[in-house]
Every structure is written in C-alpha cells, then in structure tokens.
Amino acid sequence: GAVVSQHPSWVICKSGTSVKIECRSLDFQATTMFWYRQFPKQSLMLMATSNEGSKATYEQGVEKDKFLINHASLTLSTLTVTSAHPEDSSFYICSARKTGTANYGYTFGSGTRLTVV
Amino acid sequence: EDKVVQSPLSLVVHEGDTVTLNCSYEVTNFRSLLWYKQEKKAPTFLFMLTSSGIEKKSGRLSSILDKKELFSILNITATQTGDSAVYLCAVSYSGNTPLVFGKGTRLSVIA
C-alpha cells in the first residue's frame, strides 16, 4: 500500500502556456500532499503544502499565483504552472503522507520533468 | 540557515571502496531521519532512523543515528558502479510537516 501516482512523467510546453501536473494517492487517503521542485544537481526544495479542502501553504519565494495548487479530494492534488517560462523548467515531485507506514508515510510520486521552450 | 546539512557534497571512489556519508540536523521537534537514493527520477527510500545507536542494515548499506551529537551516517561497503547516485538525507519533524532535505551527496563510483 501507499502508492502515489504522478502524471505526466515529462512534458514540454511553449513559453506562456500552462501545464497541469496531477498527484494521486492510489490506495490511501491523503489530507496533505507536498510539492517539491528540484533543479539540476540540487536537492528537493519544498514549494508548498497542499491541504484537502483548504488553501495551500506556500513556502517563501514561491509565487502562489504562478503555481496554482488544488486539492479538491482526499486522493488528488494538482499543481498548475501558469504562464510557464524557461526558468520554470525543472523536476517537480509530489509526496503524500500516510500514517502508520514504515517511513512515516512519505511516499513520493515518480516526478514530472517540465521543459519550457 | 540549513536545517539538514550533508557532507561531502560530492565524492568519487573506485569500485570496492567503502564510503561514509554524513548528515547533521537541527534537533527542535525531531521525529526521524530518512535516507534516500536518487538516480534519475524520484528518490527511493533506504532507511528510517528514530532511535540512537541502532544500526539499520540492508545488504552493503548501513546507517546509524546519534541523537546526542545530532548526526547520522550512511555507509556503503564494496561499492559498485550501480551505487552511483545522489544520496539524500531528510528529517521528519513532528506535526503534519513535510520532510526537510539536505543538499545531497553525489556519489560516483568508477570501475
């Protein structure tokens, strides 16, 4: 149990367009999901905490109007990169938390590699 | 100020060598420390440590936590080229909070 599915795995989009990334907990309910961003050769940086039924909590320096997070159900959180620009090209990973599992429920999606051209 | 600090940031060794990776952390509200291996995609879980002095072992990998000195080490013996990856240390703090990651150690094992 504790599987997180993330789609798409990779996406290429034109500058100025929007991209939606989905994160689903397949076999458990996740009231909280976390979105990370990772630039090449750097570590995972937390972008925001997604809370089911309420507004996301963004980390300092992350534009909430640019990175829209919606967590409308207990199994789905989405991250939309609006008006994407080349500097938004990065690896985005979601994580959902399930209590009671071996690693305190921090299960990761497989990640989405976004390239903005 | 970084809450989780890993060292070294990069390391190149030859096959068969033994390596030790370090991770120090802040203590406030500490719950557990986790090690992950990341190749090209999402991190894969290696170990979770919550108690001091108890070694966790999986094959050639082992890890231990020192809660008094606030650090953990990850050992890899008889390294292989397949061990080449970024090794991430992350700390879980109490409450419904996200993992806090260190910058990682990039390990390269050459034949």
mmCIF file of C-alpha atoms in Angstrom:
data_model
loop_
_atom_site.group_PDB
_atom_site.id
_atom_site.type_symbol
_atom_site.label_atom_id
_atom_site.label_comp_id
_atom_site.label_asym_id
_atom_site.label_seq_id
_atom_site.Cartn_x
_atom_site.Cartn_y
_atom_site.Cartn_z
ATOM 1 C CA GLY A 1 0.000 0.000 0.000
ATOM 2 C CA ALA A 2 0.912 3.708 -0.077
ATOM 3 C CA VAL A 3 1.347 4.253 -3.783
ATOM 4 C CA VAL A 4 1.427 7.722 -5.270
ATOM 5 C CA SER A 5 0.904 8.196 -8.974
ATOM 6 C CA GLN A 6 2.117 11.356 -10.681
ATOM 7 C CA HIS A 7 1.346 12.411 -14.240
ATOM 8 C CA PRO A 8 2.690 13.312 -16.640
ATOM 9 C CA SER A 9 6.222 11.962 -16.287
ATOM 10 C CA TRP A 10 7.546 14.566 -18.623
ATOM 11 C CA VAL A 11 6.129 17.478 -20.545
ATOM 12 C CA ILE A 12 7.440 20.017 -22.998
ATOM 13 C CA CYS A 13 5.456 23.189 -23.423
ATOM 14 C CA LYS A 14 5.777 26.537 -25.104
ATOM 15 C CA SER A 15 6.580 29.620 -23.126
ATOM 16 C CA GLY A 16 3.410 31.351 -21.942
ATOM 17 C CA THR A 17 1.251 28.248 -21.751
ATOM 18 C CA SER A 18 0.026 26.484 -18.615
ATOM 19 C CA VAL A 19 0.811 22.968 -17.515
ATOM 20 C CA LYS A 20 -1.095 20.836 -15.028
ATOM 21 C CA ILE A 21 0.565 18.085 -13.023
ATOM 22 C CA GLU A 22 -1.510 15.536 -11.128
ATOM 23 C CA CYS A 23 -0.631 13.659 -7.983
ATOM 24 C CA ARG A 24 -2.899 10.820 -6.859
ATOM 25 C CA SER A 25 -2.752 8.603 -3.830
ATOM 26 C CA LEU A 26 -3.953 5.274 -5.209
ATOM 27 C CA ASP A 27 -4.650 3.178 -2.159
ATOM 28 C CA PHE A 28 -4.942 5.622 0.701
ATOM 29 C CA GLN A 29 -6.404 8.972 1.508
ATOM 30 C CA ALA A 30 -4.089 11.916 1.806
ATOM 31 C CA THR A 31 -5.344 15.023 3.531
ATOM 32 C CA THR A 32 -1.942 16.561 2.994
ATOM 33 C CA MET A 33 0.353 16.433 -0.005
ATOM 34 C CA PHE A 34 3.628 18.207 -0.558
ATOM 35 C CA TRP A 35 5.031 19.626 -3.767
ATOM 36 C CA TYR A 36 8.770 19.816 -4.315
ATOM 37 C CA ARG A 37 10.880 21.257 -7.082
ATOM 38 C CA GLN A 38 14.357 20.114 -7.963
ATOM 39 C CA PHE A 39 16.738 21.965 -10.262
ATOM 40 C CA PRO A 40 19.644 20.100 -11.862
ATOM 41 C CA LYS A 41 22.228 18.963 -9.352
ATOM 42 C CA GLN A 42 20.310 20.465 -6.471
ATOM 43 C CA SER A 43 18.237 18.979 -3.700
ATOM 44 C CA LEU A 44 14.477 18.857 -3.349
ATOM 45 C CA MET A 45 13.057 22.196 -2.330
ATOM 46 C CA LEU A 46 9.601 22.328 -0.827
ATOM 47 C CA MET A 47 7.280 24.581 -2.792
ATOM 48 C CA ALA A 48 4.000 24.191 -0.985
ATOM 49 C CA THR A 49 1.863 22.080 1.275
ATOM 50 C CA SER A 50 -1.444 21.100 -0.246
ATOM 51 C CA ASN A 51 -4.352 20.643 2.144
ATOM 52 C CA GLU A 52 -7.566 18.929 1.144
ATOM 53 C CA GLY A 53 -10.448 21.330 1.146
ATOM 54 C CA SER A 54 -8.438 24.426 2.007
ATOM 55 C CA LYS A 55 -5.833 26.728 0.554
ATOM 56 C CA ALA A 56 -2.314 25.549 0.023
ATOM 57 C CA THR A 57 0.514 26.870 2.154
ATOM 58 C CA TYR A 58 3.359 28.215 0.051
ATOM 59 C CA GLU A 59 6.986 28.465 1.009
ATOM 60 C CA GLN A 60 8.694 31.810 0.983
ATOM 61 C CA GLY A 61 9.625 32.903 -2.503
ATOM 62 C CA VAL A 62 7.115 30.664 -4.292
ATOM 63 C CA GLU A 63 4.516 32.631 -6.230
ATOM 64 C CA LYS A 64 1.082 31.309 -5.392
ATOM 65 C CA ASP A 65 -0.479 32.927 -8.449
ATOM 66 C CA LYS A 66 2.002 31.197 -10.697
ATOM 67 C CA PHE A 67 1.925 27.771 -9.092
ATOM 68 C CA LEU A 68 -1.728 27.009 -8.514
ATOM 69 C CA ILE A 69 -2.451 24.117 -6.223
ATOM 70 C CA ASN A 70 -5.817 22.441 -5.928
ATOM 71 C CA HIS A 71 -6.551 19.608 -3.507
ATOM 72 C CA ALA A 72 -10.224 19.034 -4.085
ATOM 73 C CA SER A 73 -10.390 15.417 -2.950
ATOM 74 C CA LEU A 74 -8.635 13.137 -0.496
ATOM 75 C CA THR A 75 -6.766 11.380 -3.298
ATOM 76 C CA LEU A 76 -5.884 14.103 -5.766
ATOM 77 C CA SER A 77 -3.769 17.224 -5.713
ATOM 78 C CA THR A 78 -2.879 19.190 -8.823
ATOM 79 C CA LEU A 79 -0.151 21.716 -9.481
ATOM 80 C CA THR A 80 -0.671 24.079 -12.394
ATOM 81 C CA VAL A 81 2.265 26.086 -13.633
ATOM 82 C CA THR A 82 0.657 29.115 -15.229
ATOM 83 C CA SER A 83 2.259 31.158 -17.986
ATOM 84 C CA ALA A 84 5.293 28.945 -17.886
ATOM 85 C CA HIS A 85 8.700 30.357 -18.753
ATOM 86 C CA PRO A 86 12.015 28.611 -19.427
ATOM 87 C CA GLU A 87 13.174 29.308 -15.873
ATOM 88 C CA ASP A 88 10.292 27.133 -14.642
ATOM 89 C CA SER A 89 11.896 24.135 -16.321
ATOM 90 C CA SER A 90 12.576 21.738 -13.503
ATOM 91 C CA PHE A 91 11.730 18.391 -11.952
ATOM 92 C CA TYR A 92 8.553 18.551 -9.886
ATOM 93 C CA ILE A 93 7.789 15.813 -7.347
ATOM 94 C CA CYS A 94 4.807 15.340 -5.108
ATOM 95 C CA SER A 95 4.706 13.476 -1.841
ATOM 96 C CA ALA A 96 1.713 12.252 0.072
ATOM 97 C CA ARG A 97 1.676 11.249 3.675
ATOM 98 C CA LYS A 98 0.117 8.094 5.020
ATOM 99 C CA THR A 99 0.359 7.403 8.693
ATOM 100 C CA GLY A 100 1.462 4.045 10.011
ATOM 101 C CA THR A 101 3.796 3.038 7.210
ATOM 102 C CA ALA A 102 7.462 2.216 7.597
ATOM 103 C CA ASN A 103 8.778 5.631 6.706
ATOM 104 C CA TYR A 104 6.040 7.630 8.355
ATOM 105 C CA GLY A 105 4.107 7.638 5.123
ATOM 106 C CA TYR A 106 6.249 9.928 2.999
ATOM 107 C CA THR A 107 5.605 8.352 -0.366
ATOM 108 C CA PHE A 108 6.810 10.084 -3.497
ATOM 109 C CA GLY A 109 5.345 10.247 -6.935
ATOM 110 C CA SER A 110 7.643 9.417 -9.837
ATOM 111 C CA GLY A 111 8.148 13.067 -10.678
ATOM 112 C CA THR A 112 7.430 15.276 -13.665
ATOM 113 C CA ARG A 113 10.175 16.745 -15.767
ATOM 114 C CA LEU A 114 8.967 20.034 -17.201
ATOM 115 C CA THR A 115 10.777 21.692 -20.064
ATOM 116 C CA VAL A 116 9.561 25.086 -21.220
ATOM 117 C CA VAL A 117 10.796 26.167 -24.641
ATOM 118 C CA GLU B 1 20.188 28.582 7.796
ATOM 119 C CA ASP B 2 20.013 24.985 6.591
ATOM 120 C CA LYS B 3 18.336 22.564 8.951
ATOM 121 C CA VAL B 4 19.855 19.477 7.369
ATOM 122 C CA VAL B 5 23.485 19.521 6.304
ATOM 123 C CA GLN B 6 25.125 16.768 4.307
ATOM 124 C CA SER B 7 28.786 16.183 3.610
ATOM 125 C CA PRO B 8 30.601 15.737 1.419
ATOM 126 C CA LEU B 9 28.581 17.267 -1.405
ATOM 127 C CA SER B 10 30.302 15.036 -3.923
ATOM 128 C CA LEU B 11 32.550 12.047 -3.821
ATOM 129 C CA VAL B 12 34.361 9.936 -6.408
ATOM 130 C CA VAL B 13 35.568 6.478 -5.438
ATOM 131 C CA HIS B 14 36.715 3.288 -7.122
ATOM 132 C CA GLU B 15 34.732 0.084 -7.163
ATOM 133 C CA GLY B 16 35.304 -1.884 -3.999
ATOM 134 C CA ASP B 17 35.918 1.147 -1.817
ATOM 135 C CA THR B 18 33.922 1.843 1.327
ATOM 136 C CA VAL B 19 32.262 5.240 1.684
ATOM 137 C CA THR B 20 30.724 7.101 4.601
ATOM 138 C CA LEU B 21 28.207 9.846 4.007
ATOM 139 C CA ASN B 22 27.332 12.307 6.744
ATOM 140 C CA CYS B 23 24.190 14.147 7.733
ATOM 141 C CA SER B 24 23.717 16.567 10.616
ATOM 142 C CA TYR B 25 20.415 18.121 11.623
ATOM 143 C CA GLU B 26 18.625 20.508 13.942
ATOM 144 C CA VAL B 27 17.029 18.936 16.966
ATOM 145 C CA THR B 28 13.887 21.002 17.511
ATOM 146 C CA ASN B 29 10.808 18.764 17.157
ATOM 147 C CA PHE B 30 12.884 15.991 15.589
ATOM 148 C CA ARG B 31 10.961 12.813 14.849
ATOM 149 C CA SER B 32 13.034 10.713 12.453
ATOM 150 C CA LEU B 33 15.807 10.828 9.886
ATOM 151 C CA LEU B 34 15.488 9.204 6.494
ATOM 152 C CA TRP B 35 17.974 8.306 3.791
ATOM 153 C CA TYR B 36 17.046 8.170 0.126
ATOM 154 C CA LYS B 37 18.860 7.234 -3.061
ATOM 155 C CA GLN B 38 18.074 9.284 -6.129
ATOM 156 C CA GLU B 39 19.140 8.342 -9.603
ATOM 157 C CA LYS B 40 17.310 9.904 -12.495
ATOM 158 C CA LYS B 41 13.835 10.074 -11.067
ATOM 159 C CA ALA B 42 12.142 10.297 -7.699
ATOM 160 C CA PRO B 43 14.041 9.335 -4.543
ATOM 161 C CA THR B 44 13.837 5.748 -3.401
ATOM 162 C CA PHE B 45 13.640 5.045 0.313
ATOM 163 C CA LEU B 46 16.615 3.424 2.023
ATOM 164 C CA PHE B 47 16.324 3.763 5.792
ATOM 165 C CA MET B 48 14.391 5.485 8.511
ATOM 166 C CA LEU B 49 16.098 6.066 11.853
ATOM 167 C CA THR B 50 14.406 7.145 15.031
ATOM 168 C CA SER B 51 16.491 5.656 17.831
ATOM 169 C CA SER B 52 20.079 6.416 18.669
ATOM 170 C CA GLY B 53 22.742 3.744 18.298
ATOM 171 C CA ILE B 54 20.679 1.142 16.465
ATOM 172 C CA GLU B 55 22.197 0.233 13.130
ATOM 173 C CA LYS B 56 19.920 -0.360 10.185
ATOM 174 C CA LYS B 57 21.374 -2.629 7.522
ATOM 175 C CA SER B 58 20.397 -3.650 4.032
ATOM 176 C CA GLY B 59 22.975 -5.580 2.056
ATOM 177 C CA ARG B 60 26.058 -3.432 1.656
ATOM 178 C CA LEU B 61 24.328 -0.354 3.032
ATOM 179 C CA SER B 62 24.020 0.512 6.685
ATOM 180 C CA SER B 63 23.093 3.568 8.676
ATOM 181 C CA ILE B 64 23.102 4.738 12.245
ATOM 182 C CA LEU B 65 21.806 7.738 14.143
ATOM 183 C CA ASP B 66 23.422 9.657 17.003
ATOM 184 C CA LYS B 67 20.756 11.762 18.686
ATOM 185 C CA LYS B 68 23.176 13.213 21.167
ATOM 186 C CA GLU B 69 25.509 14.625 18.532
ATOM 187 C CA LEU B 70 22.656 15.179 16.055
ATOM 188 C CA PHE B 71 24.024 13.323 13.068
ATOM 189 C CA SER B 72 23.680 10.202 11.035
ATOM 190 C CA ILE B 73 26.000 8.311 8.731
ATOM 191 C CA LEU B 74 25.292 6.129 5.745
ATOM 192 C CA ASN B 75 27.919 3.515 4.960
ATOM 193 C CA ILE B 76 28.310 1.685 1.689
ATOM 194 C CA THR B 77 30.832 -1.140 1.581
ATOM 195 C CA ALA B 78 32.333 -2.769 -1.508
ATOM 196 C CA THR B 79 30.905 -0.047 -3.726
ATOM 197 C CA GLN B 80 29.722 -0.860 -7.232
ATOM 198 C CA THR B 81 29.116 1.376 -10.228
ATOM 199 C CA GLY B 82 25.393 0.894 -9.636
ATOM 200 C CA ASP B 83 25.743 2.739 -6.353
ATOM 201 C CA SER B 84 26.426 5.942 -8.279
ATOM 202 C CA ALA B 85 23.598 8.302 -7.353
ATOM 203 C CA VAL B 86 22.701 11.243 -5.185
ATOM 204 C CA TYR B 87 22.086 10.222 -1.595
ATOM 205 C CA LEU B 88 19.631 12.436 0.211
ATOM 206 C CA CYS B 89 19.208 12.813 3.919
ATOM 207 C CA ALA B 90 15.839 14.099 5.111
ATOM 208 C CA VAL B 91 14.457 14.855 8.527
ATOM 209 C CA SER B 92 10.891 14.468 9.638
ATOM 210 C CA TYR B 93 9.800 16.898 12.309
ATOM 211 C CA SER B 94 6.754 16.444 14.474
ATOM 212 C CA GLY B 95 3.338 17.504 13.309
ATOM 213 C CA ASN B 96 1.946 17.255 9.832
ATOM 214 C CA THR B 97 5.046 18.770 8.306
ATOM 215 C CA PRO B 98 6.998 17.921 5.159
ATOM 216 C CA LEU B 99 10.381 16.285 5.065
ATOM 217 C CA VAL B 100 13.290 18.689 5.093
ATOM 218 C CA PHE B 101 16.039 17.591 2.741
ATOM 219 C CA GLY B 102 19.738 18.179 2.784
ATOM 220 C CA LYS B 103 21.527 19.161 -0.410
ATOM 221 C CA GLY B 104 22.566 15.581 -1.045
ATOM 222 C CA THR B 105 25.846 13.810 -1.655
ATOM 223 C CA ARG B 106 26.609 12.978 -5.272
ATOM 224 C CA LEU B 107 28.483 9.673 -5.273
ATOM 225 C CA SER B 108 30.306 8.494 -8.363
ATOM 226 C CA VAL B 109 31.773 5.004 -8.376
ATOM 227 C CA ILE B 110 34.241 4.359 -11.174
ATOM 228 C CA ALA B 111 35.377 0.969 -12.401
#
